């Protein structure tokens, strides 16, 4: 995790009134899925994810003190150089929510410039990395304008709690490696309000985790996750899901300490299929899996049976498949992708990623 350098020397003071702050925040993929929420984006169940290395959002926040305070928040959000109304609306909501605890927000004009390094059409949810980057910029801004002193631990915890208000899965994008979110008895200091990095033993194979994202369909999904969470409120399996997720999470954590990779694979696949079963059995009867998703799952299972390798799949709320494996299996897995899996991907598209180190503070280059 890159936690160094949250000091004024990394943040360019452009003149008396203007400051520019830049952060890079990674995407993450959940192995234990967050599905269903309470007020203030508090999760119904604990979750656990792998932070990715190669898929990230870069965001620069430029702030300029207003000549005259007017009590209103003034913000613009640019995505790849163009004003983005859809995401901008979400940031507006976030800023209004934060105004009581960050009263200085209305004293400045805020301009965000954001870019994803992964293709927009890749089917990777960009809200986690985007919201995490925005939250980091806001907490940096708070630190600068209020001159508050804060430990790195408190800084990232605060950014995680703020990212949560924007998008649940963003809560976990504030840390590298394996990350949990939710109050979990076996994890000291864990909370529903922010994520907690999960310490891995030096020799854990999870440190060598890799992820090949097989893009079955790059179009935006028909059902937003907000709607999916909302459908859990009246879901007939609501209570059962909470119990299942929490028990899967505890078993998963135990399997990590026991280095039981077969069980890790079994639980992760159960989580992915349960998420889709919940979608299918909700009042909307949503089916996001596609025929090629099922073909890929079949091929991965066949490959696992014939080789005995302990790799596995997971799927987010969409049709694309994440093939999770370990560094030492790479050669065989790449062959599998080439020989058997690529044919089920849209235009043969797949993304090569791996477990990553978490957010990075950038040297600002953008000038207001
Ligand atoms: O962050 P949201 O509100 O888009 O919810 C995302 C939920 C899943 O991606 C399906 C699972 C997870 O834990 O990331």
Short mmCIF file of C-alpha atoms and ligand atoms in Angstrom, two decimals:
data_model
loop_
_atom_site.label_atom_id
_atom_site.label_comp_id
_atom_site.label_asym_id
_atom_site.label_seq_id
_atom_site.Cartn_x
_atom_site.Cartn_y
_atom_site.Cartn_z
CA UNK A 1 0.00 0.00 0.00
CA UNK A 2 1.32 3.39 -0.85
CA UNK A 3 0.66 5.43 2.27
CA UNK A 4 3.67 7.70 2.10
CA UNK A 5 3.84 11.34 1.34
CA UNK A 6 0.56 12.87 2.39
CA UNK A 7 2.38 16.07 3.12
CA UNK A 8 2.21 19.55 1.70
CA UNK A 9 5.35 18.92 -0.36
CA UNK A 10 3.38 16.63 -2.66
CA UNK A 11 0.58 19.10 -3.13
CA UNK A 12 1.30 22.07 -5.31
CA UNK A 13 0.27 25.38 -3.82
CA UNK A 14 -0.39 27.17 -7.09
CA UNK A 15 -0.89 30.64 -5.68
CA UNK A 16 -2.47 32.19 -2.62
CA UNK A 17 -5.93 30.95 -3.58
CA UNK A 18 -5.50 27.88 -5.81
CA UNK A 19 -4.45 24.36 -5.00
CA UNK A 20 -4.28 21.20 -7.08
CA UNK A 21 -4.43 17.67 -5.65
CA UNK A 22 -4.08 14.41 -7.60
CA UNK A 23 -4.78 10.79 -6.67
CA UNK A 24 -4.83 7.47 -8.46
CA UNK A 25 -7.29 4.91 -7.03
CA UNK A 26 -7.70 1.27 -8.10
CA UNK A 27 -10.72 -0.84 -9.04
CA UNK A 28 -11.47 -3.89 -6.91
CA UNK A 29 -13.26 -7.20 -7.40
CA UNK A 30 -15.30 -8.67 -4.54
CA UNK A 31 -14.94 -12.35 -3.69
CA UNK A 32 -17.48 -12.04 -0.87
CA UNK A 33 -20.19 -9.80 -2.31
CA UNK A 34 -21.80 -6.77 -0.74
CA UNK A 35 -25.45 -6.99 -1.77
CA UNK A 36 -28.17 -5.05 0.05
CA UNK A 37 -27.78 -1.91 2.09
CA UNK A 38 -29.30 0.16 4.90
CA UNK A 39 -29.50 3.98 5.20
CA UNK A 40 -26.26 5.91 4.57
CA UNK A 41 -24.88 3.13 2.40
CA UNK A 42 -24.27 0.86 5.36
CA UNK A 43 -23.97 -2.74 4.15
CA UNK A 44 -26.36 -5.54 5.10
CA UNK A 45 -23.43 -7.94 5.16
CA UNK A 46 -19.64 -7.97 5.31
CA UNK A 47 -17.65 -8.22 2.07
CA UNK A 48 -14.08 -8.94 0.94
CA UNK A 49 -12.26 -7.93 -2.22
CA UNK A 50 -9.00 -8.00 -4.12
CA UNK A 51 -7.64 -4.60 -5.08
CA UNK A 52 -6.52 -4.54 -8.71
CA UNK A 53 -3.26 -3.09 -9.99
CA UNK A 54 -3.77 -2.32 -13.67
CA UNK A 55 -7.31 -0.91 -13.64
CA UNK A 56 -7.50 2.49 -11.99
CA UNK A 57 -8.91 6.02 -12.05
CA UNK A 58 -6.73 9.12 -12.00
CA UNK A 59 -8.35 12.24 -10.57
CA UNK A 60 -7.09 15.78 -10.13
CA UNK A 61 -9.01 18.21 -7.97
CA UNK A 62 -8.35 21.93 -8.46
CA UNK A 63 -9.73 24.23 -5.82
CA UNK A 64 -9.88 28.00 -5.87
CA UNK A 65 -11.04 30.13 -2.97
CA UNK A 66 -14.11 32.19 -3.88
CA UNK A 67 -13.74 35.95 -3.61
CA UNK A 68 -16.96 36.04 -1.67
CA UNK A 69 -18.45 33.09 0.22
CA UNK A 70 -22.04 32.41 -0.90
CA UNK A 71 -22.85 29.22 1.03
CA UNK A 72 -23.33 27.21 -2.18
CA UNK A 73 -21.17 24.35 -3.40
CA UNK A 74 -19.75 24.99 -6.88
CA UNK A 75 -18.38 21.86 -8.56
CA UNK A 76 -17.62 20.63 -12.07
CA UNK A 77 -16.68 17.05 -12.91
CA UNK A 78 -14.83 16.32 -16.17
CA UNK A 79 -14.34 12.75 -17.36
CA UNK A 80 -11.75 12.30 -20.10
CA UNK A 81 -11.94 16.03 -20.77
CA UNK A 82 -15.74 16.33 -21.11
CA UNK A 83 -18.23 17.52 -18.50
CA UNK A 84 -19.93 14.41 -17.12
CA UNK A 85 -23.45 15.14 -15.86
CA UNK A 86 -24.27 11.61 -14.73
CA UNK A 87 -21.30 11.10 -12.42
CA UNK A 88 -21.24 14.83 -11.60
CA UNK A 89 -24.74 14.45 -10.14
CA UNK A 90 -23.48 11.72 -7.83
CA UNK A 91 -20.58 13.93 -6.69
CA UNK A 92 -23.03 16.81 -6.11
CA UNK A 93 -25.09 14.54 -3.85
CA UNK A 94 -21.96 13.44 -2.02
CA UNK A 95 -20.81 17.03 -1.47
CA UNK A 96 -24.24 18.13 -0.17
CA UNK A 97 -24.16 15.20 2.23
CA UNK A 98 -20.70 16.24 3.44
CA UNK A 99 -21.40 19.95 3.81
CA UNK A 100 -22.11 19.77 7.56
CA UNK A 101 -18.88 17.99 8.38
CA UNK A 102 -16.87 19.85 5.73
CA UNK A 103 -18.29 23.40 5.94
CA UNK A 104 -15.30 24.80 4.00
CA UNK A 105 -16.55 23.12 0.79
CA UNK A 106 -18.74 26.10 -0.07
CA UNK A 107 -15.80 28.53 0.29
CA UNK A 108 -14.15 27.07 -2.84
CA UNK A 109 -14.81 26.34 -6.49
CA UNK A 110 -14.04 22.67 -7.11
CA UNK A 111 -13.06 21.23 -10.49
CA UNK A 112 -12.43 17.48 -10.88
CA UNK A 113 -10.61 16.07 -13.92
CA UNK A 114 -10.84 12.33 -14.00
CA UNK A 115 -9.72 9.51 -16.32
CA UNK A 116 -9.92 5.73 -16.25
CA UNK A 117 -7.00 3.79 -17.66
CA UNK A 118 -9.27 0.85 -18.51
CA UNK A 119 -11.56 1.15 -21.54
CA UNK A 120 -14.99 2.58 -20.75
CA UNK A 121 -16.52 -0.36 -22.60
CA UNK A 122 -14.55 -3.00 -20.70
CA UNK A 123 -17.40 -3.89 -18.39
CA UNK A 124 -15.38 -3.09 -15.23
CA UNK A 125 -17.43 -1.05 -12.77
CA UNK A 126 -15.70 2.32 -12.64
CA UNK A 127 -17.68 3.72 -9.70
CA UNK A 128 -15.39 2.09 -7.10
CA UNK A 129 -12.13 3.57 -8.38
CA UNK A 130 -13.76 6.90 -9.35
CA UNK A 131 -15.42 7.47 -5.98
CA UNK A 132 -12.31 6.37 -4.09
CA UNK A 133 -10.22 8.90 -6.05
CA UNK A 134 -12.76 11.68 -5.37
CA UNK A 135 -12.84 10.82 -1.64
CA UNK A 136 -9.04 10.91 -1.45
CA UNK A 137 -8.95 14.34 -3.11
CA UNK A 138 -11.59 15.65 -0.69
CA UNK A 139 -9.80 14.37 2.40
CA UNK A 140 -6.52 15.86 1.12
CA UNK A 141 -8.36 19.13 0.57
CA UNK A 142 -9.72 18.98 4.11
CA UNK A 143 -6.24 18.36 5.46
CA UNK A 144 -4.83 21.34 3.60
CA UNK A 145 -7.54 23.93 4.18
CA UNK A 146 -8.19 23.08 7.83
CA UNK A 147 -4.47 22.42 8.53
CA UNK A 148 -5.56 19.39 10.52
CA UNK A 149 -3.00 16.82 11.65
CA UNK A 150 -3.95 13.26 10.89
CA UNK A 151 -2.18 9.90 10.88
CA UNK A 152 -2.06 7.92 7.61
CA UNK A 153 -4.38 5.38 9.21
CA UNK A 154 -6.99 8.01 10.04
CA UNK A 155 -6.58 9.65 6.63
CA UNK A 156 -7.39 6.47 4.68
CA UNK A 157 -10.13 5.45 7.11
CA UNK A 158 -11.83 8.80 6.59
CA UNK A 159 -11.44 8.56 2.81
CA UNK A 160 -12.90 5.05 2.93
CA UNK A 161 -15.96 6.26 4.90
CA UNK A 162 -16.48 9.15 2.46
CA UNK A 163 -16.06 6.91 -0.60
CA UNK A 164 -18.74 4.64 0.91
CA UNK A 165 -21.28 7.47 0.77
CA UNK A 166 -20.69 7.72 -2.98
CA UNK A 167 -20.56 4.01 -3.84
CA UNK A 168 -20.48 1.00 -1.50
CA UNK A 169 -17.80 -0.97 -3.34
CA UNK A 170 -15.58 2.17 -3.41
CA UNK A 171 -15.18 1.81 0.37
CA UNK A 172 -12.70 -1.01 -0.28
CA UNK A 173 -10.68 0.73 -3.03
CA UNK A 174 -8.74 2.76 -0.45
CA UNK A 175 -6.34 -0.06 0.38
CA UNK A 176 -4.14 -2.50 -1.48
CA UNK A 177 -4.13 -6.30 -1.26
CA UNK A 178 -7.12 -8.05 0.29
CA UNK A 179 -9.66 -5.73 1.89
CA UNK A 180 -12.74 -6.34 4.03
CA UNK A 181 -15.66 -4.02 4.69
CA UNK A 182 -18.17 -4.47 7.49
CA UNK A 183 -18.09 -5.07 11.24
CA UNK A 184 -16.59 -8.55 11.45
CA UNK A 185 -15.99 -10.14 14.87
CA UNK A 186 -12.64 -11.70 13.89
CA UNK A 187 -11.23 -8.43 12.47
CA UNK A 188 -10.20 -5.92 15.10
CA UNK A 189 -11.30 -2.35 14.42
CA UNK A 190 -13.52 -3.35 11.49
CA UNK A 191 -16.71 -1.39 10.90
CA UNK A 192 -19.70 -1.03 8.61
CA UNK A 193 -18.58 2.56 8.03
CA UNK A 194 -15.17 1.93 6.44
CA UNK A 195 -13.00 -0.83 5.04
CA UNK A 196 -10.08 -2.56 6.74
CA UNK A 197 -6.98 -3.93 4.97
CA UNK A 198 -6.58 -7.65 5.59
CA UNK A 199 -3.06 -8.61 6.69
CA UNK A 200 -1.62 -11.46 4.63
CA UNK A 201 1.20 -13.69 5.81
CA UNK A 202 4.45 -13.05 3.92
CA UNK A 203 4.17 -16.53 2.34
CA UNK A 204 0.47 -16.43 1.50
CA UNK A 205 -0.15 -17.37 -2.11
CA UNK A 206 -2.84 -14.70 -2.19
CA UNK A 207 -0.01 -12.17 -2.50
CA UNK A 208 0.55 -13.71 -5.94
CA UNK A 209 -3.10 -13.47 -7.01
CA UNK A 210 -3.82 -12.64 -10.63
CA UNK A 211 -7.10 -11.82 -12.37
CA UNK A 212 -7.96 -12.26 -16.04
CA UNK A 213 -11.16 -10.40 -16.84
CA UNK A 214 -12.96 -12.11 -19.72
CA UNK A 215 -15.19 -9.54 -21.41
CA UNK A 216 -18.31 -11.37 -22.57
CA UNK A 217 -20.21 -8.14 -23.14
CA UNK A 218 -18.89 -4.61 -22.79
CA UNK A 219 -22.25 -2.81 -22.76
CA UNK A 220 -23.46 -1.13 -19.61
CA UNK A 221 -25.59 -3.56 -17.59
CA UNK A 222 -29.38 -3.22 -17.76
CA UNK A 223 -29.78 -3.07 -13.99
CA UNK A 224 -27.79 -0.60 -11.89
CA UNK A 225 -26.39 -1.90 -8.63
CA UNK A 226 -28.44 0.74 -6.77
CA UNK A 227 -31.57 -0.92 -8.08
CA UNK A 228 -30.16 -4.34 -7.23
CA UNK A 229 -29.50 -3.28 -3.62
CA UNK A 230 -32.99 -1.80 -3.42
CA UNK A 231 -34.53 -5.07 -4.61
CA UNK A 232 -32.97 -6.84 -1.62
CA UNK A 233 -35.24 -4.93 0.81
CA UNK A 234 -38.29 -7.02 -0.06
CA UNK A 235 -36.39 -10.05 -1.31
CA UNK A 236 -37.79 -13.38 -0.05
CA UNK A 237 -34.22 -14.59 0.62
CA UNK A 238 -33.05 -11.41 2.38
CA UNK A 239 -32.36 -12.91 5.80
CA UNK A 240 -30.91 -16.07 4.30
CA UNK A 241 -28.52 -14.01 2.19
CA UNK A 242 -27.26 -12.06 5.20
CA UNK A 243 -26.53 -15.30 7.05
CA UNK A 244 -24.95 -16.90 4.00
CA UNK A 245 -22.67 -13.93 3.28
CA UNK A 246 -21.50 -13.57 6.86
CA UNK A 247 -20.87 -17.28 7.22
CA UNK A 248 -19.02 -17.35 3.84
CA UNK A 249 -16.92 -14.39 4.95
CA UNK A 250 -15.94 -16.05 8.23
CA UNK A 251 -15.13 -19.33 6.47
CA UNK A 252 -13.13 -17.45 3.85
CA UNK A 253 -11.05 -15.66 6.48
CA UNK A 254 -10.41 -18.98 8.23
CA UNK A 255 -9.41 -20.56 4.90
CA UNK A 256 -6.87 -17.79 4.30
CA UNK A 257 -5.18 -18.45 7.65
CA UNK A 258 -5.26 -22.22 6.99
CA UNK A 259 -4.02 -21.72 3.40
CA UNK A 260 -6.96 -23.82 2.21
CA UNK A 261 -7.13 -22.67 -1.41
CA UNK A 262 -9.67 -25.30 -2.45
CA UNK A 263 -12.12 -23.91 0.08
CA UNK A 264 -11.30 -20.33 -0.94
CA UNK A 265 -12.22 -21.24 -4.54
CA UNK A 266 -15.43 -22.99 -3.49
CA UNK A 267 -16.64 -20.07 -1.36
CA UNK A 268 -15.79 -17.43 -3.98
CA UNK A 269 -17.71 -19.31 -6.69
CA UNK A 270 -20.66 -19.83 -4.35
CA UNK A 271 -20.73 -16.06 -3.73
CA UNK A 272 -20.70 -15.18 -7.44
CA UNK A 273 -23.49 -17.63 -8.27
CA UNK A 274 -25.51 -16.55 -5.20
CA UNK A 275 -25.35 -12.90 -6.30
CA UNK A 276 -26.85 -13.88 -9.66
CA UNK A 277 -29.39 -16.23 -8.07
CA UNK A 278 -30.54 -13.29 -5.94
CA UNK A 279 -30.90 -11.12 -9.04
CA UNK A 280 -32.88 -13.80 -10.85
CA UNK A 281 -35.20 -14.44 -7.89
CA UNK A 282 -35.81 -10.75 -7.13
CA UNK A 283 -39.08 -9.13 -8.17
CA UNK A 284 -37.45 -7.86 -11.38
CA UNK A 285 -36.29 -11.34 -12.46
CA UNK A 286 -33.01 -9.90 -13.70
CA UNK A 287 -30.74 -12.21 -15.70
CA UNK A 288 -27.28 -10.74 -16.32
CA UNK A 289 -25.46 -13.97 -17.12
CA UNK A 290 -25.18 -14.69 -20.83
CA UNK A 291 -24.71 -17.98 -22.69
CA UNK A 292 -20.99 -17.23 -23.12
CA UNK A 293 -20.65 -16.56 -19.38
CA UNK A 294 -21.88 -20.11 -18.74
CA UNK A 295 -19.57 -21.54 -21.42
CA UNK A 296 -16.58 -19.90 -19.74
CA UNK A 297 -17.62 -21.24 -16.32
CA UNK A 298 -17.88 -24.75 -17.79
CA UNK A 299 -14.42 -24.49 -19.38
CA UNK A 300 -12.85 -23.24 -16.14
CA UNK A 301 -14.40 -26.14 -14.19
CA UNK A 302 -13.24 -28.69 -16.80
CA UNK A 303 -9.72 -27.22 -16.75
CA UNK A 304 -9.63 -27.33 -12.95
CA UNK A 305 -10.75 -30.96 -12.89
CA UNK A 306 -8.19 -32.05 -15.47
CA UNK A 307 -5.22 -30.11 -14.04
CA UNK A 308 -6.01 -30.06 -10.32
CA UNK A 309 -5.07 -26.36 -10.22
CA UNK A 310 -6.86 -24.35 -7.52
CA UNK A 311 -7.98 -21.45 -9.68
CA UNK A 312 -11.56 -20.18 -9.70
CA UNK A 313 -14.01 -17.71 -11.19
CA UNK A 314 -15.96 -14.80 -9.80
CA UNK A 315 -18.52 -12.54 -11.48
CA UNK A 316 -19.69 -9.05 -10.61
CA UNK A 317 -23.20 -7.75 -11.36
CA UNK A 318 -22.76 -8.29 -15.11
CA UNK A 319 -21.91 -11.04 -17.62
CA UNK A 320 -18.09 -10.81 -17.52
CA UNK A 321 -16.01 -13.46 -15.78
CA UNK A 322 -12.96 -12.87 -13.58
CA UNK A 323 -10.60 -15.84 -13.68
CA UNK A 324 -8.66 -15.72 -10.42
CA UNK A 325 -5.41 -17.70 -10.29
CA UNK A 326 -1.87 -17.54 -8.91
CA UNK A 327 1.36 -16.35 -10.47
CA UNK A 328 2.93 -19.83 -10.71
CA UNK A 329 -0.03 -21.03 -12.85
CA UNK A 330 0.28 -18.17 -15.34
CA UNK A 331 1.69 -20.02 -18.31
CA UNK A 332 -1.01 -22.72 -18.24
CA UNK A 333 -3.76 -20.17 -17.65
CA UNK A 334 -2.68 -18.00 -20.59
CA UNK A 335 -2.79 -21.10 -22.77
CA UNK A 336 -6.30 -21.85 -21.50
CA UNK A 337 -7.42 -18.32 -22.35
CA UNK A 338 -5.97 -18.56 -25.83
CA UNK A 339 -7.22 -22.09 -26.59
CA UNK A 340 -10.62 -22.20 -24.89
CA UNK A 341 -11.85 -18.93 -23.37
CA UNK A 342 -11.08 -16.07 -25.75
CA UNK A 343 -13.59 -17.38 -28.27
CA UNK A 344 -16.41 -16.51 -25.84
CA UNK A 345 -15.20 -12.92 -25.35
CA UNK A 346 -16.56 -9.94 -27.28
CA UNK A 347 -14.00 -9.30 -30.03
CA UNK A 348 -11.64 -11.62 -28.13
CA UNK A 349 -11.24 -8.96 -25.40
CA UNK A 350 -9.76 -9.83 -22.03
CA UNK A 351 -7.88 -7.76 -19.44
CA UNK A 352 -4.75 -8.87 -17.65
CA UNK A 353 -4.70 -7.73 -14.03
CA UNK A 354 -3.38 -8.73 -10.62
CA UNK A 355 -3.51 -7.90 -6.94
CA UNK A 356 -2.38 -4.31 -6.43
CA UNK A 357 -0.88 -1.94 -3.90
CA UNK A 358 -3.70 0.55 -3.45
CA UNK A 359 -4.02 4.29 -4.04
CA UNK A 360 -1.15 6.56 -4.98
CA UNK A 361 -0.75 10.28 -4.44
CA UNK A 362 0.30 11.91 -7.72
CA UNK A 363 2.47 14.86 -8.52
CA UNK A 364 -0.05 17.32 -9.89
CA UNK A 365 0.32 18.50 -13.47
CA UNK A 366 -3.06 20.03 -14.17
CA UNK A 367 -3.19 23.81 -14.05
CA UNK A 368 -6.41 25.70 -13.33
O1 LIG B 1 -20.85 -0.22 -5.10
P1 LIG B 1 -22.16 -0.59 -5.66
O2 LIG B 1 -23.30 0.10 -4.97
O3 LIG B 1 -22.18 -0.40 -7.14
O4 LIG B 1 -22.43 -2.15 -5.38
C1 LIG B 1 -21.61 -3.11 -5.95
C2 LIG B 1 -21.95 -4.49 -5.52
C3 LIG B 1 -21.17 -5.59 -6.19
O5 LIG B 1 -20.21 -5.08 -7.10
C4 LIG B 1 -22.12 -6.48 -6.98
C5 LIG B 1 -20.47 -6.47 -5.17
C6 LIG B 1 -19.31 -5.84 -4.43
O6 LIG B 1 -19.17 -6.14 -3.24
O7 LIG B 1 -18.51 -5.13 -5.04
#
